[in-house]
Amino acid sequence: AQSVAQPEDQVNVAEGNPLTVKCTYSVSGNPYLFWYVQYPNRGLQFLLKYITGDNLVKGSYGFEAEFNKSQTSFHLKKPSALVSDSALYFCAVRPPGSSNTGKLIFGQGTTLQVKP
Amino acid sequence: KAGVTQTPRYLIKTRGQQVTLSCSPISGHRSVSWYQQTPGQGLQFLFEYFSETQRNKGNFPGRFSGRQFSNSRSEMNVSTLELGDSALYLCASSPGTGVVGTEAFFGQGTRLTVV
């Protein structure tokens, strides 16, 4: 079965420090991977995606993610965290063979808390 | 370019009633997907409509249904509401065709409370 795991319910980091939010996936073949962020009582905002090519993907608001095929991981990173980065982060996968469909499989989400 | 619009933003319904939620996708997008978000189950895929046809379906009971109109606007209906249907319902819009791997754009959601 296809699945996405975010092993940490919450990540705490001090402002100015680097942050990492972890994501691993389990799908057959080459997946399309996405990161979204959700602020309270809001919908999801797209941050970045990996489709093919360079394993390091850069996205919005200074975020980047590293695709690691051997470890089936797609961790979200940022060199210097801001208090305003505090939110709920979701990793998602679009299964292989569904390149243009709207179906996404989401992880459970990780709450990022950045303290001043 | 206008984003994805979901109406209403908030709804309170009684058990046993039915409810209809609406989603207007980004202009030119032909795919509309629906998701249910709850604290316990997270984000779960309900179904996707593309060019007025259901293209994908998640594991939800038949009480959950949807449709898409010729202008790509979509509605989702839940009949015989249960307390467990209380959730944030999110709609996502994407082109549905063309460039591989395009991201989906989400609306702000409809918060449904069943009492």
Short mmCIF file of C-alpha atoms in Angstrom, two decimals:
data_model
loop_
_atom_site.label_atom_id
_atom_site.label_comp_id
_atom_site.label_asym_id
_atom_site.label_seq_id
_atom_site.Cartn_x
_atom_site.Cartn_y
_atom_site.Cartn_z
CA ALA A 1 0.00 0.00 0.00
CA GLN A 2 1.16 3.51 -0.75
CA SER A 3 1.83 5.66 2.28
CA VAL A 4 3.62 8.70 3.63
CA ALA A 5 5.05 8.95 7.13
CA GLN A 6 5.98 12.01 9.11
CA PRO A 7 7.58 10.50 12.20
CA GLU A 8 7.45 13.63 14.36
CA ASP A 9 4.18 15.11 15.56
CA GLN A 10 5.98 18.29 16.58
CA VAL A 11 9.33 19.92 15.93
CA ASN A 12 10.59 22.70 18.16
CA VAL A 13 13.37 25.01 17.07
CA ALA A 14 14.74 28.38 18.14
CA GLU A 15 14.47 31.32 15.77
CA GLY A 16 17.57 31.61 13.60
CA ASN A 17 18.45 27.93 13.91
CA PRO A 18 18.16 25.47 11.01
CA LEU A 19 15.06 23.29 10.87
CA THR A 20 14.27 19.89 9.44
CA VAL A 21 10.85 18.28 9.11
CA LYS A 22 11.08 14.62 8.17
CA CYS A 23 9.11 12.66 5.61
CA THR A 24 9.44 9.13 4.28
CA TYR A 25 7.29 7.47 1.66
CA SER A 26 6.38 4.03 0.50
CA VAL A 27 5.29 3.73 -3.12
CA SER A 28 6.30 1.56 -6.02
CA GLY A 29 8.15 3.32 -8.81
CA ASN A 30 9.12 6.99 -8.95
CA PRO A 31 6.74 9.23 -7.02
CA TYR A 32 5.93 12.89 -7.27
CA LEU A 33 6.52 14.48 -3.84
CA PHE A 34 5.12 17.68 -2.37
CA TRP A 35 5.29 19.79 0.75
CA TYR A 36 2.39 21.95 1.90
CA VAL A 37 1.96 24.27 4.88
CA GLN A 38 -1.25 25.04 6.74
CA TYR A 39 -1.86 28.01 9.02
CA PRO A 40 -4.73 27.89 11.55
CA ASN A 41 -8.19 27.79 9.97
CA ARG A 42 -6.71 28.03 6.49
CA GLY A 43 -6.27 25.76 3.53
CA LEU A 44 -2.99 24.26 2.39
CA GLN A 45 -0.34 26.37 0.70
CA PHE A 46 2.10 24.75 -1.73
CA LEU A 47 5.77 25.02 -0.74
CA LEU A 48 7.73 22.87 -3.16
CA LYS A 49 7.77 19.65 -5.16
CA TYR A 50 10.07 16.99 -6.52
CA ILE A 51 9.23 15.55 -9.90
CA THR A 52 12.57 14.56 -11.40
CA GLY A 53 16.12 15.83 -11.73
CA ASP A 54 18.14 17.55 -9.02
CA ASN A 55 17.67 15.93 -5.62
CA LEU A 56 17.73 19.31 -3.84
CA VAL A 57 14.59 21.27 -4.52
CA LYS A 58 14.13 24.92 -3.58
CA GLY A 59 10.72 26.36 -2.83
CA SER A 60 8.83 29.26 -1.32
CA TYR A 61 9.83 31.29 1.76
CA GLY A 62 13.39 29.93 1.82
CA PHE A 63 12.40 26.29 2.23
CA GLU A 64 14.14 23.46 0.44
CA ALA A 65 13.84 19.70 0.44
CA GLU A 66 16.17 16.86 -0.32
CA PHE A 67 14.97 13.80 -2.19
CA ASN A 68 16.79 10.60 -1.26
CA LYS A 69 15.67 7.64 -3.32
CA SER A 70 17.66 5.00 -1.44
CA GLN A 71 16.19 6.11 1.88
CA THR A 72 12.77 6.93 0.36
CA SER A 73 12.85 10.26 2.14
CA PHE A 74 11.96 13.83 1.26
CA HIS A 75 12.91 15.97 4.26
CA LEU A 76 11.98 19.65 4.41
CA LYS A 77 14.68 22.06 5.51
CA LYS A 78 15.35 25.72 6.11
CA PRO A 79 18.72 27.21 7.08
CA SER A 80 17.33 29.81 9.48
CA ALA A 81 13.88 29.49 11.05
CA LEU A 82 11.50 32.39 11.61
CA VAL A 83 8.75 32.65 14.22
CA SER A 84 6.34 33.13 11.32
CA ASP A 85 7.28 29.64 10.04
CA SER A 86 5.30 28.15 12.93
CA ALA A 87 2.52 26.13 11.30
CA LEU A 88 1.41 22.61 10.35
CA TYR A 89 3.44 20.99 7.57
CA PHE A 90 2.28 18.16 5.35
CA CYS A 91 4.27 15.91 3.08
CA ALA A 92 2.32 14.35 0.22
CA VAL A 93 2.90 11.93 -2.61
CA ARG A 94 1.16 11.56 -5.93
CA PRO A 95 1.48 7.89 -6.80
CA PRO A 96 3.31 6.82 -9.96
CA GLY A 97 1.05 6.44 -12.94
CA SER A 98 -1.18 9.26 -11.79
CA SER A 99 0.94 12.13 -13.05
CA ASN A 100 -1.91 14.48 -13.78
CA THR A 101 -4.54 13.48 -11.32
CA GLY A 102 -5.51 15.42 -8.24
CA LYS A 103 -5.13 12.48 -5.89
CA LEU A 104 -2.55 13.02 -3.16
CA ILE A 105 -1.64 10.80 -0.23
CA PHE A 106 -0.73 12.89 2.80
CA GLY A 107 1.36 12.26 5.87
CA GLN A 108 -0.16 12.95 9.28
CA GLY A 109 1.40 16.37 9.51
CA THR A 110 4.11 17.89 11.68
CA THR A 111 3.57 20.96 13.82
CA LEU A 112 6.56 23.27 13.63
CA GLN A 113 7.00 25.57 16.61
CA VAL A 114 9.66 28.27 16.26
CA LYS A 115 10.42 30.08 19.50
CA PRO A 116 11.89 33.59 19.67
CA LYS B 1 -5.74 35.16 -10.99
CA ALA B 2 -8.43 34.24 -8.48
CA GLY B 3 -7.71 31.31 -6.21
CA VAL B 4 -9.86 28.36 -5.23
CA THR B 5 -13.11 29.47 -3.63
CA GLN B 6 -15.07 27.29 -1.23
CA THR B 7 -18.48 28.17 0.13
CA PRO B 8 -19.71 28.33 2.76
CA ARG B 9 -16.77 28.71 5.15
CA TYR B 10 -18.69 27.39 8.14
CA LEU B 11 -21.70 25.12 8.53
CA ILE B 12 -23.55 23.66 11.47
CA LYS B 13 -25.89 20.78 10.75
CA THR B 14 -27.88 18.27 12.76
CA ARG B 15 -27.37 14.52 12.63
CA GLY B 16 -29.41 12.94 9.86
CA GLN B 17 -29.48 16.05 7.70
CA GLN B 18 -27.69 16.41 4.41
CA VAL B 19 -25.27 19.11 3.31
CA THR B 20 -23.86 20.45 0.05
CA LEU B 21 -20.50 22.15 -0.20
CA SER B 22 -19.31 24.13 -3.21
CA CYS B 23 -15.91 24.65 -4.80
CA SER B 24 -14.94 26.96 -7.66
CA PRO B 25 -11.51 26.05 -9.06
CA ILE B 26 -8.90 28.31 -10.56
CA SER B 27 -9.91 29.46 -14.01
CA GLY B 28 -8.74 26.96 -16.61
CA HIS B 29 -8.32 24.10 -14.15
CA ARG B 30 -10.41 21.06 -14.97
CA SER B 31 -9.60 18.83 -12.00
CA VAL B 32 -11.24 19.27 -8.61
CA SER B 33 -10.39 17.01 -5.70
CA TRP B 34 -11.99 16.86 -2.27
CA TYR B 35 -10.33 16.01 1.03
CA GLN B 36 -11.56 15.54 4.57
CA GLN B 37 -9.34 16.77 7.38
CA THR B 38 -9.89 15.61 10.97
CA PRO B 39 -7.55 15.62 13.98
CA GLY B 40 -7.70 11.82 14.24
CA GLN B 41 -7.48 10.74 10.61
CA GLY B 42 -5.55 13.63 9.11
CA LEU B 43 -6.08 14.50 5.45
CA GLN B 44 -7.98 11.87 3.52
CA PHE B 45 -8.79 11.88 -0.17
CA LEU B 46 -12.51 11.70 -0.96
CA PHE B 47 -12.72 11.88 -4.75
CA GLU B 48 -11.58 13.73 -7.84
CA TYR B 49 -13.61 15.07 -10.72
CA PHE B 50 -12.18 15.87 -14.12
CA SER B 51 -14.25 17.14 -17.04
CA GLU B 52 -17.50 16.33 -15.21
CA THR B 53 -16.48 12.71 -14.56
CA GLN B 54 -15.29 11.10 -11.35
CA ARG B 55 -11.71 10.06 -12.06
CA ASN B 56 -10.58 8.81 -8.66
CA LYS B 57 -12.32 7.76 -5.49
CA GLY B 58 -11.15 7.28 -1.91
CA ASN B 59 -12.46 4.91 0.73
CA PHE B 60 -15.52 6.72 1.96
CA PRO B 61 -19.10 5.42 2.23
CA GLY B 62 -21.66 6.15 -0.43
CA ARG B 63 -23.14 8.92 1.73
CA PHE B 64 -20.36 11.06 0.31
CA SER B 65 -20.94 12.04 -3.29
CA GLY B 66 -19.97 14.77 -5.66
CA ARG B 67 -20.43 16.20 -9.08
CA GLN B 68 -18.79 18.63 -11.43
CA PHE B 69 -20.41 21.08 -13.77
CA SER B 70 -19.40 22.11 -17.27
CA ASN B 71 -17.67 25.23 -15.90
CA SER B 72 -15.55 22.94 -13.63
CA ARG B 73 -17.25 24.08 -10.44
CA SER B 74 -17.80 21.15 -8.13
CA GLU B 75 -20.17 20.28 -5.34
CA MET B 76 -19.83 17.71 -2.62
CA ASN B 77 -22.83 16.23 -0.85
CA VAL B 78 -22.99 14.33 2.39
CA SER B 79 -26.29 12.66 3.23
CA THR B 80 -27.52 11.35 6.57
CA LEU B 81 -24.91 13.24 8.51
CA GLU B 82 -23.14 11.59 11.43
CA LEU B 83 -21.24 13.23 14.28
CA GLY B 84 -18.04 11.78 12.82
CA ASP B 85 -18.51 13.78 9.64
CA SER B 86 -17.51 16.92 11.53
CA ALA B 87 -14.36 18.05 9.76
CA LEU B 88 -12.66 20.60 7.58
CA TYR B 89 -13.46 19.80 3.96
CA LEU B 90 -10.85 21.00 1.53
CA CYS B 91 -11.12 21.37 -2.20
CA ALA B 92 -8.06 21.29 -4.46
CA SER B 93 -7.81 22.55 -8.02
CA SER B 94 -5.29 21.50 -10.66
CA PRO B 95 -5.07 21.55 -14.45
CA GLY B 96 -5.63 17.79 -14.58
CA THR B 97 -3.80 17.43 -17.83
CA GLY B 98 -0.74 18.76 -19.65
CA VAL B 99 2.50 19.30 -17.74
CA VAL B 100 3.38 16.33 -15.58
CA GLY B 101 3.47 16.78 -11.84
CA THR B 102 1.72 20.10 -11.48
CA GLU B 103 0.84 20.98 -7.92
CA ALA B 104 -2.68 21.26 -6.57
CA PHE B 105 -4.00 24.53 -5.17
CA PHE B 106 -6.26 24.38 -2.15
CA GLY B 107 -9.19 26.46 -1.04
CA GLN B 108 -9.58 27.68 2.53
CA GLY B 109 -11.99 24.90 3.34
CA THR B 110 -15.48 24.51 4.74
CA ARG B 111 -15.68 23.76 8.45
CA LEU B 112 -18.62 21.40 8.98
CA THR B 113 -19.88 20.78 12.49
CA VAL B 114 -22.51 18.09 13.02
CA VAL B 115 -24.47 18.33 16.28
#
